[in-house]
Coordinates of C-alpha atoms in Angstrom, one line a residue:
Chain O
M20 CA -11.3 0.1 28.1
I21 CA -12.6 1.8 25.0
S22 CA -15.6 4.1 25.1
V23 CA -17.5 5.4 22.1
K24 CA -19.8 8.3 22.7
N25 CA -22.5 9.6 20.3
L26 CA -20.5 8.6 17.2
N27 CA -21.8 9.7 13.8
K28 CA -20.3 8.8 10.5
S29 CA -21.5 9.4 7.0
F30 CA -20.1 8.9 3.5
N31 CA -21.2 11.4 0.8
D32 CA -24.2 12.5 2.8
K33 CA -25.3 8.9 3.4
N34 CA -25.5 8.3 7.1
V35 CA -23.7 5.0 8.0
L36 CA -23.5 5.3 11.8
S37 CA -25.9 7.2 13.9
D38 CA -25.4 8.2 17.5
I39 CA -23.5 5.1 18.6
S40 CA -22.5 5.0 22.3
V41 CA -20.9 1.9 23.7
T42 CA -18.2 0.8 26.1
F43 CA -15.9 -2.1 25.4
E44 CA -14.5 -3.8 28.5
T45 CA -10.9 -4.8 29.2
G46 CA -10.2 -8.5 29.4
K47 CA -13.3 -9.4 27.6
T48 CA -14.1 -10.4 24.1
N49 CA -16.5 -7.7 22.9
L50 CA -18.5 -8.5 19.8
I51 CA -20.1 -6.1 17.3
I52 CA -22.7 -8.1 15.4
G53 CA -25.1 -7.2 12.6
K54 CA -26.0 -7.9 9.0
S55 CA -23.7 -7.3 6.1
G56 CA -23.8 -3.6 5.4
S57 CA -25.1 -2.7 8.8
G58 CA -22.0 -0.5 9.6
K59 CA -19.9 -2.9 11.7
T60 CA -16.7 -2.5 9.8
V61 CA -17.1 1.3 9.5
L62 CA -17.6 1.3 13.3
L63 CA -14.5 -0.8 13.9
K64 CA -12.4 1.3 11.4
S65 CA -13.7 4.5 13.1
I66 CA -12.6 3.2 16.5
V67 CA -9.1 2.5 15.3
G68 CA -8.9 5.8 13.5
L69 CA -8.9 4.5 9.9
H70 CA -12.0 6.5 9.2
D71 CA -12.4 10.1 10.4
I72 CA -15.7 10.5 12.2
D73 CA -18.2 13.3 11.7
S74 CA -19.0 13.8 15.4
G75 CA -18.7 12.0 18.7
E76 CA -15.9 10.8 20.9
I77 CA -13.7 7.7 21.0
W78 CA -11.9 7.2 24.3
Y79 CA -9.0 4.9 25.0
E80 CA -8.9 4.7 28.8
N81 CA -8.6 8.5 29.6
T82 CA -7.4 9.6 26.1
L83 CA -9.7 11.2 23.6
F84 CA -8.4 9.3 20.6
N85 CA -10.2 11.0 17.8
K86 CA -8.7 14.4 18.6
L87 CA -5.1 13.3 18.5
D88 CA -2.8 14.2 15.7
F89 CA -0.9 11.4 13.7
A90 CA 2.1 11.5 16.0
E91 CA 0.1 11.3 19.2
M92 CA -2.1 8.6 17.7
K93 CA 1.0 6.5 16.9
Q94 CA 1.6 6.1 20.7
I95 CA -1.9 4.4 21.1
R96 CA -1.6 2.6 17.8
S97 CA 1.6 0.9 19.0
E98 CA -0.6 -0.7 21.6
M99 CA -3.1 -2.0 19.0
G100 CA -3.2 -5.2 17.0
M101 CA -5.6 -5.8 14.3
L102 CA -6.8 -8.9 12.4
F103 CA -8.3 -7.9 9.0
Q104 CA -11.0 -9.7 7.2
G105 CA -8.6 -10.8 4.4
S106 CA -5.7 -11.2 6.9
A107 CA -3.8 -8.3 5.2
L108 CA -0.5 -10.1 5.4
F109 CA 2.3 -8.4 3.4
D110 CA 2.5 -10.4 0.1
S111 CA 6.2 -9.7 -0.4
L112 CA 7.2 -10.9 3.0
T113 CA 7.5 -14.4 4.4
V114 CA 5.5 -15.6 7.4
E115 CA 8.4 -14.8 9.7
Q116 CA 9.1 -11.4 8.2
N117 CA 5.4 -10.5 8.5
V118 CA 5.4 -11.3 12.2
R119 CA 8.8 -9.6 12.7
F120 CA 7.7 -6.4 10.8
P121 CA 6.3 -4.5 13.9
L122 CA 9.3 -5.6 15.9
D123 CA 11.7 -4.3 13.2
M124 CA 9.7 -1.1 13.0
F125 CA 9.2 -0.2 16.6
T126 CA 11.7 -1.9 18.8
D127 CA 15.5 -1.9 19.1
Q128 CA 15.7 -5.6 20.0
S129 CA 18.5 -7.7 18.7
Y130 CA 17.9 -10.1 15.8
E131 CA 18.0 -13.0 18.3
E132 CA 15.4 -11.4 20.6
K133 CA 13.1 -10.7 17.6
E134 CA 13.6 -14.2 16.3
E135 CA 12.6 -15.6 19.7
R136 CA 9.5 -13.4 19.9
V137 CA 8.5 -14.3 16.4
N138 CA 8.7 -18.0 17.1
F139 CA 6.9 -17.6 20.4
C140 CA 4.0 -15.8 18.6
L141 CA 3.9 -18.3 15.8
N142 CA 3.9 -21.2 18.3
R143 CA 1.2 -19.5 20.3
V144 CA -1.1 -19.6 17.2
N145 CA 0.0 -23.2 16.4
I146 CA 2.0 -22.3 13.3
T147 CA 5.2 -24.4 13.0
N148 CA 7.6 -25.0 10.2
S149 CA 6.1 -22.3 8.0
N150 CA 8.4 -19.5 8.8
N151 CA 9.7 -19.2 5.2
L152 CA 6.5 -19.6 3.4
F153 CA 4.9 -16.6 1.7
P154 CA 1.2 -15.7 2.3
A155 CA 0.2 -17.0 -1.1
E156 CA 1.3 -20.4 0.0
L157 CA -0.9 -20.5 3.1
S158 CA -4.5 -21.7 3.6
G159 CA -7.1 -19.2 4.8
G160 CA -7.0 -20.5 8.4
M161 CA -3.2 -20.3 8.5
K162 CA -3.3 -16.7 7.1
K163 CA -5.6 -15.7 9.9
R164 CA -3.4 -17.3 12.5
V165 CA -0.3 -15.6 11.1
A166 CA -2.2 -12.3 11.1
I167 CA -3.1 -12.9 14.8
A168 CA 0.6 -13.7 15.5
R169 CA 1.6 -10.4 13.9
A170 CA -1.1 -8.6 15.8
I171 CA 0.1 -9.8 19.2
A172 CA 3.9 -9.5 18.4
L173 CA 4.1 -6.2 20.3
N174 CA 2.0 -7.3 23.2
P175 CA -1.0 -5.1 22.4
K176 CA -3.5 -3.7 24.9
Y177 CA -6.2 -3.7 22.3
L178 CA -7.0 -6.3 19.7
F179 CA -9.4 -5.7 16.9
C180 CA -10.7 -8.4 14.6
D181 CA -12.8 -7.7 11.5
E182 CA -14.7 -10.8 10.5
P183 CA -12.1 -13.3 11.7
N184 CA -14.1 -16.2 10.5
S185 CA -15.0 -15.1 7.0
G186 CA -14.2 -17.7 4.4
L187 CA -13.3 -20.4 7.0
D188 CA -14.9 -23.8 7.6
P189 CA -16.8 -24.1 10.9
L190 CA -14.1 -26.1 12.7
T191 CA -11.3 -23.7 11.8
A192 CA -13.6 -20.8 12.7
I193 CA -14.1 -22.3 16.1
L194 CA -10.3 -22.7 16.6
I195 CA -9.7 -19.0 15.6
D196 CA -12.5 -17.9 18.0
A197 CA -11.0 -20.0 20.8
L198 CA -7.6 -18.5 20.1
I199 CA -8.9 -14.9 20.2
K200 CA -10.6 -15.6 23.5
E201 CA -7.6 -17.3 25.0
L202 CA -5.3 -14.5 24.0
T203 CA -7.7 -11.9 25.3
E204 CA -7.8 -13.5 28.7
E205 CA -4.1 -14.3 28.8
Y206 CA -2.9 -10.8 28.0
S207 CA -5.9 -9.0 29.5
M208 CA -6.6 -7.2 26.3
T209 CA -9.6 -5.2 25.3
T210 CA -10.7 -7.2 22.3
I211 CA -13.4 -6.1 19.8
V212 CA -14.5 -8.6 17.2
N213 CA -16.8 -7.8 14.2
T214 CA -18.8 -10.7 13.1
H215 CA -22.1 -12.0 11.7
D216 CA -21.2 -15.6 12.6
M217 CA -23.6 -16.8 15.2
N218 CA -21.3 -19.7 16.2
S219 CA -18.7 -17.0 17.2
V220 CA -21.4 -15.2 19.1
M221 CA -22.3 -18.2 21.1
E222 CA -18.6 -19.3 21.6
I223 CA -17.0 -16.1 22.7
G224 CA -19.6 -13.4 23.1
E225 CA -18.9 -12.0 26.5
K226 CA -20.3 -8.6 25.5
I227 CA -22.3 -8.2 22.4
V228 CA -23.4 -5.0 20.6
F229 CA -26.0 -5.4 17.8
I230 CA -25.9 -2.9 15.0
S231 CA -28.7 -2.5 12.5
D232 CA -28.7 0.1 9.7
G233 CA -26.0 2.1 11.5
V234 CA -27.9 2.2 14.8
K235 CA -27.1 0.4 18.0
C236 CA -30.2 -1.8 18.6
W237 CA -29.2 -4.0 21.5
E238 CA -26.4 -4.7 24.0
G239 CA -25.9 -7.8 26.2
N240 CA -24.1 -11.1 26.4
K241 CA -24.4 -14.5 24.8
H242 CA -26.9 -15.8 27.4
E243 CA -29.2 -12.8 27.1
I244 CA -29.2 -12.8 23.3
L245 CA -31.3 -16.0 23.2
N246 CA -34.0 -14.6 25.3
S247 CA -34.2 -11.1 23.9
D248 CA -37.5 -9.5 22.9
N249 CA -35.9 -7.3 20.3
D250 CA -37.5 -8.3 17.0
I251 CA -34.8 -7.0 14.8
L252 CA -32.2 -8.9 16.8
N253 CA -34.3 -12.0 16.8
D254 CA -34.6 -11.8 13.0
F255 CA -30.8 -11.7 12.8
V256 CA -30.1 -14.4 15.5
F257 CA -32.7 -16.8 14.5
A258 CA -32.4 -16.3 10.8
N259 CA -32.7 -19.9 9.6
S260 CA -35.9 -21.9 9.9
L261 CA -34.5 -24.5 12.4
A262 CA -33.4 -21.7 14.8
K263 CA -36.8 -20.0 14.4
Q264 CA -38.6 -23.3 15.4
L265 CA -36.3 -23.7 18.4
K266 CA -37.0 -20.2 19.5
S267 CA -40.7 -20.7 19.2
V268 CA -40.5 -24.0 21.2
N269 CA -38.4 -22.1 23.8
R270 CA -41.1 -19.5 24.2
Chain F
M23 CA -11.8 22.1 -12.9
F24 CA -12.8 21.7 -9.2
K25 CA -12.0 18.0 -9.5
F26 CA -8.6 18.7 -11.0
L27 CA -7.7 21.1 -8.2
H28 CA -9.0 18.7 -5.6
Q29 CA -6.8 15.9 -7.0
L30 CA -3.8 18.3 -7.3
G31 CA -4.2 19.3 -3.6
K32 CA -4.5 15.6 -2.6
Y33 CA -1.3 14.9 -4.6
F34 CA 0.7 17.5 -2.7
L35 CA -0.7 16.5 0.6
L36 CA 0.4 12.9 -0.2
L37 CA 3.8 14.2 -1.0
R38 CA 4.0 16.0 2.3
K39 CA 3.3 12.6 4.0
V40 CA 5.8 10.9 1.8
F41 CA 8.6 13.2 2.7
A42 CA 7.9 13.1 6.5
K43 CA 10.7 11.9 8.7
P44 CA 11.1 8.1 8.4
E45 CA 10.2 6.0 11.5
K46 CA 13.2 3.7 11.1
P47 CA 15.7 4.8 8.5
S48 CA 17.4 1.4 8.4
L49 CA 14.2 -0.2 7.3
Y50 CA 13.7 2.5 4.6
Y51 CA 17.2 1.8 3.4
K52 CA 16.5 -1.9 3.0
Q53 CA 13.2 -1.1 1.2
T54 CA 15.0 1.4 -1.1
M55 CA 17.6 -1.3 -2.0
R56 CA 14.7 -3.7 -2.9
E57 CA 13.1 -1.0 -5.0
L58 CA 16.4 -0.3 -6.8
V59 CA 16.4 -3.9 -7.9
S60 CA 12.7 -4.1 -8.7
L61 CA 12.3 -0.8 -10.5
G62 CA 15.9 -0.2 -11.7
F63 CA 17.9 -3.4 -12.4
N64 CA 14.8 -5.1 -13.8
S65 CA 14.4 -2.4 -16.4
V66 CA 18.0 -2.6 -17.7
A67 CA 17.2 -5.3 -20.4
I68 CA 14.1 -3.6 -21.8
I69 CA 15.9 -0.2 -22.0
A70 CA 18.9 -1.8 -23.6
I71 CA 16.9 -3.5 -26.3
I72 CA 14.8 -0.5 -27.1
S73 CA 17.8 1.9 -27.1
F74 CA 19.7 -0.4 -29.5
F75 CA 16.9 -0.5 -32.0
M76 CA 16.0 3.2 -31.5
G77 CA 19.6 4.2 -32.3
A78 CA 19.6 1.9 -35.3
V79 CA 16.4 3.4 -36.7
I80 CA 17.5 7.0 -36.1
T81 CA 20.7 6.3 -38.0
L82 CA 18.9 4.7 -41.0
Q83 CA 16.3 7.3 -41.1
T84 CA 18.9 10.1 -41.0
A85 CA 20.9 8.4 -43.7
Y86 CA 18.0 7.9 -46.1
N87 CA 16.7 11.4 -45.5
T88 CA 20.1 13.1 -46.1
E89 CA 21.0 11.2 -49.3
N90 CA 22.6 14.3 -50.9
P91 CA 26.2 14.8 -51.9
I92 CA 26.1 18.2 -50.2
Y93 CA 25.7 16.7 -46.8
P94 CA 28.8 15.0 -45.4
K95 CA 28.3 11.5 -44.2
Y96 CA 29.5 12.2 -40.7
L97 CA 26.2 14.1 -40.1
I98 CA 24.5 10.8 -39.8
G99 CA 26.6 10.0 -36.6
L100 CA 26.1 13.6 -35.4
G101 CA 22.3 13.4 -35.9
C102 CA 22.1 10.0 -34.2
R103 CA 24.1 11.3 -31.2
D104 CA 22.2 14.5 -30.7
S105 CA 18.8 12.9 -31.2
I106 CA 19.6 10.2 -28.7
I107 CA 21.1 12.5 -26.1
L108 CA 18.7 15.3 -26.4
E109 CA 15.4 13.5 -26.7
F110 CA 15.3 9.7 -27.1
S111 CA 17.3 8.5 -24.2
S112 CA 15.6 10.8 -21.7
T113 CA 12.1 11.2 -23.0
V114 CA 11.4 8.0 -24.9
T115 CA 13.0 6.0 -22.1
A116 CA 10.9 7.8 -19.6
L117 CA 7.7 7.1 -21.6
I118 CA 8.7 3.4 -21.7
L119 CA 9.4 3.4 -17.9
A120 CA 6.1 5.1 -17.3
G121 CA 4.5 2.1 -18.9
K122 CA 6.6 -0.5 -17.2
V123 CA 7.5 0.9 -13.8
G124 CA 4.4 3.2 -13.5
S125 CA 1.9 0.5 -13.9
N126 CA 3.9 -1.7 -11.6
I127 CA 3.9 0.9 -8.8
A128 CA 0.2 1.7 -9.2
S129 CA -0.9 -1.9 -9.2
E130 CA 1.3 -2.9 -6.4
I131 CA 0.2 -0.1 -4.1
G132 CA -3.4 -0.3 -5.3
T133 CA -3.5 -4.0 -4.5
M134 CA -2.1 -3.3 -1.1
R135 CA -4.9 -0.7 -0.6
V136 CA -7.7 -3.0 -1.6
T137 CA -6.4 -6.0 0.4
E138 CA -6.1 -3.7 3.5
Q139 CA -2.3 -4.1 3.8
I140 CA -2.0 -0.3 3.9
D141 CA -4.6 -0.2 6.6
A142 CA -2.5 -2.8 8.5
L143 CA 0.5 -0.5 8.3
E144 CA -1.5 2.5 9.5
I145 CA -2.9 0.5 12.4
M146 CA 0.7 -0.3 13.5
G147 CA 1.4 3.4 13.5
V148 CA 3.5 3.3 10.3
N149 CA 3.4 6.3 7.9
S150 CA 2.3 4.0 5.1
A151 CA 2.7 6.7 2.4
S152 CA 6.3 7.4 3.4
Y153 CA 7.2 3.7 3.9
L154 CA 5.7 2.6 0.5
I155 CA 6.3 5.5 -1.7
L156 CA 9.5 7.2 -0.6
P157 CA 11.8 4.2 -1.4
K158 CA 10.2 4.0 -4.9
V159 CA 10.8 7.7 -5.5
I160 CA 14.4 7.5 -4.3
A161 CA 15.1 4.4 -6.3
A162 CA 13.6 5.9 -9.5
V163 CA 15.4 9.2 -9.1
V164 CA 18.7 7.6 -8.3
F165 CA 18.7 4.8 -10.9
N166 CA 17.0 6.3 -13.9
P167 CA 19.9 8.6 -14.7
F168 CA 22.1 5.4 -15.0
L169 CA 19.5 3.9 -17.3
T170 CA 19.6 7.1 -19.4
L171 CA 23.4 7.0 -19.7
M172 CA 23.2 3.3 -20.6
S173 CA 20.5 4.1 -23.2
I174 CA 22.7 6.8 -24.7
I175 CA 25.7 4.5 -25.1
I176 CA 23.6 1.5 -26.4
G177 CA 21.6 3.8 -28.7
I178 CA 24.7 5.2 -30.3
L179 CA 26.1 1.7 -30.5
G180 CA 22.9 0.5 -32.2
G181 CA 23.2 3.4 -34.7
W182 CA 26.8 2.5 -35.5
V183 CA 26.0 -1.2 -36.0
A184 CA 23.0 -0.5 -38.2
G185 CA 24.7 2.2 -40.2
T186 CA 27.8 0.2 -41.0
A187 CA 25.9 -3.0 -41.5
A188 CA 23.5 -1.4 -44.0
G189 CA 26.4 0.4 -45.6
V190 CA 24.9 3.8 -45.3
V191 CA 27.8 5.2 -43.4
T192 CA 31.4 4.1 -42.8
S193 CA 32.5 3.4 -39.3
Q194 CA 35.1 6.2 -39.6
D195 CA 32.5 8.8 -40.6
F196 CA 30.0 7.7 -37.9
I197 CA 32.6 7.9 -35.2
Y198 CA 33.8 11.3 -36.5
G199 CA 30.2 12.4 -36.4
I200 CA 29.5 11.4 -32.9
Q201 CA 32.6 13.3 -31.8
Y202 CA 32.0 16.4 -33.9
A203 CA 30.9 19.6 -32.1
F204 CA 30.0 17.7 -29.0
I205 CA 28.4 19.8 -26.2
P206 CA 28.8 18.1 -22.9
F207 CA 26.0 20.1 -21.4
Y208 CA 23.6 18.1 -23.5
I209 CA 24.3 15.2 -21.2
T210 CA 23.5 17.3 -18.1
Y211 CA 20.3 18.5 -19.8
S212 CA 19.3 14.9 -20.5
L213 CA 20.0 13.8 -16.9
I214 CA 18.1 16.8 -15.4
K215 CA 15.1 15.8 -17.5
T216 CA 15.5 12.1 -16.5
V217 CA 15.5 13.0 -12.8
V218 CA 12.3 15.1 -13.1
F219 CA 10.6 12.4 -15.2
A220 CA 11.6 9.7 -12.7
F221 CA 10.0 11.7 -9.9
I222 CA 6.9 12.1 -12.0
I223 CA 6.6 8.4 -12.8
A224 CA 7.1 7.3 -9.3
S225 CA 5.0 9.9 -7.5
V226 CA 2.1 10.1 -9.9
S227 CA 1.8 6.3 -10.2
A228 CA 2.0 5.9 -6.4
F229 CA -0.6 8.5 -6.0
Q230 CA -3.0 6.6 -8.3
G231 CA -2.4 3.4 -6.5
Y232 CA -2.5 4.8 -3.0
Y233 CA -6.0 6.2 -3.4
V234 CA -7.6 3.3 -5.1
D235 CA -11.1 2.6 -3.8
G236 CA -12.8 -0.6 -4.7
G237 CA -11.5 -3.9 -6.1
S238 CA -9.4 -5.4 -8.8
L239 CA -11.2 -3.4 -11.5
E240 CA -10.2 -0.1 -9.9
V241 CA -6.6 -1.3 -9.5
G242 CA -6.5 -1.9 -13.2
R243 CA -8.0 1.5 -13.9
A244 CA -5.5 3.1 -11.5
S245 CA -2.7 1.4 -13.3
T246 CA -3.9 2.7 -16.7
K247 CA -4.4 6.2 -15.3
A248 CA -0.9 6.1 -13.8
V249 CA 0.6 5.4 -17.3
V250 CA -1.6 8.0 -19.1
Y251 CA -1.1 10.8 -16.5
S252 CA 2.7 10.1 -16.2
S253 CA 3.1 10.1 -19.9
V254 CA 1.2 13.4 -20.4
L255 CA 3.1 15.0 -17.6
I256 CA 6.4 13.8 -19.0
L257 CA 5.7 15.3 -22.4
M258 CA 4.5 18.5 -20.8
F259 CA 7.6 18.9 -18.6
N260 CA 9.7 18.0 -21.5
V261 CA 8.6 21.2 -23.2
I262 CA 8.9 23.3 -20.0
L263 CA 12.4 21.9 -19.1
T264 CA 13.7 22.3 -22.7
Q265 CA 12.6 25.9 -22.7
L266 CA 14.0 26.6 -19.3
I267 CA 17.4 24.8 -19.8
L268 CA 18.2 25.3 -23.4
S269 CA 16.8 28.8 -24.0

């Protein structure tokens, strides 16, 4: 479980996040949704410690994460996996080397054990016969899947995904969503996904937090989101004219 | 002034991170070997070509500017040797490497920053500054002295070839000149400068790349800044080191 309490974050006197408090549950796919520029990525990067926060608390289980020093943070970070918006695969390494990187860095496993784990992770995300390809040779969807394989290589307790569907076609996006959900349930991880893709919300949104202009405006699940009375949320969820019409018929 | 001090402080804080204890020395060793090839071996050809022509020009310039019966011809060899050892092979080579290696380091690390690869390392709990920069600094500091020695040899060779081919000095005079009143400490002086310059090139360029904020445009700017700042610092430290070592 990850808890955020009264989190505030600003850049150059510009307030980006104001008094955010939310709890992300274990074994569930937690979604942070909101418009572009609403502060989702800043919130996610603050939670994982890539941004220093101005005030507030970030708890990983019973550990106050934002007060830890680099060495103490490392312990929790070894239990994290993250899928970045642009995949963030290491350009100079092959697919196999990318997935093996955390194993090389943090385990004393033999080469064979690492090889077995790498192949297991790649098979788990349906990547086969691509071990020796470089990231530049992969499609967008494959990059995301390899990034997921790298993120789960060390069996993380926490999985963070920043816009996992950006730049993907709807079918591939659904496959990535399904994979994230399956892995979350399979390994009982605490997963937090940043997205503005409503397909993702309806597919995997077990817990949804809606952020608008750096403020938490709504919290619920994918069933509740369709019947919410929150106008700002409705503007976001039913953004296109067809969805607006459906909403009005529903009412 | 405040901005300069801020940047200077940031640079030294980065160096502190860079020289922290490595997480897994074996991985750092592999990375250092890669950097030796990428930053060192891949610079051999350009340094060889430039040194050869540099030596050739120095010899010809010295010859045409000392066309006087009072001056013995072996002075051409001597002038070529001392110019190359004292200044050209260390400083000019460093300036060329600041352009080639410095921009390479800044753009590589800068691209990793803007494509979130550095964030990915941090999330894994890797000290990204140390993992990315330390092998580059070690590779540059270890390999550049060899490049300088190679540059000295090829530079003098270039001088000999040009001088004899143009008929401005005989082979015998040139060889006598490069042996005449040789002070071995000049080589040490040149190598000390090279090590300091190598550190400046690798660390300043890495600093520029590591703190890139934005996109490809900023990576380009960081690359340019890396070359400019490294070059200015090289010239500045050239004066300081010369005064400290040779005075």
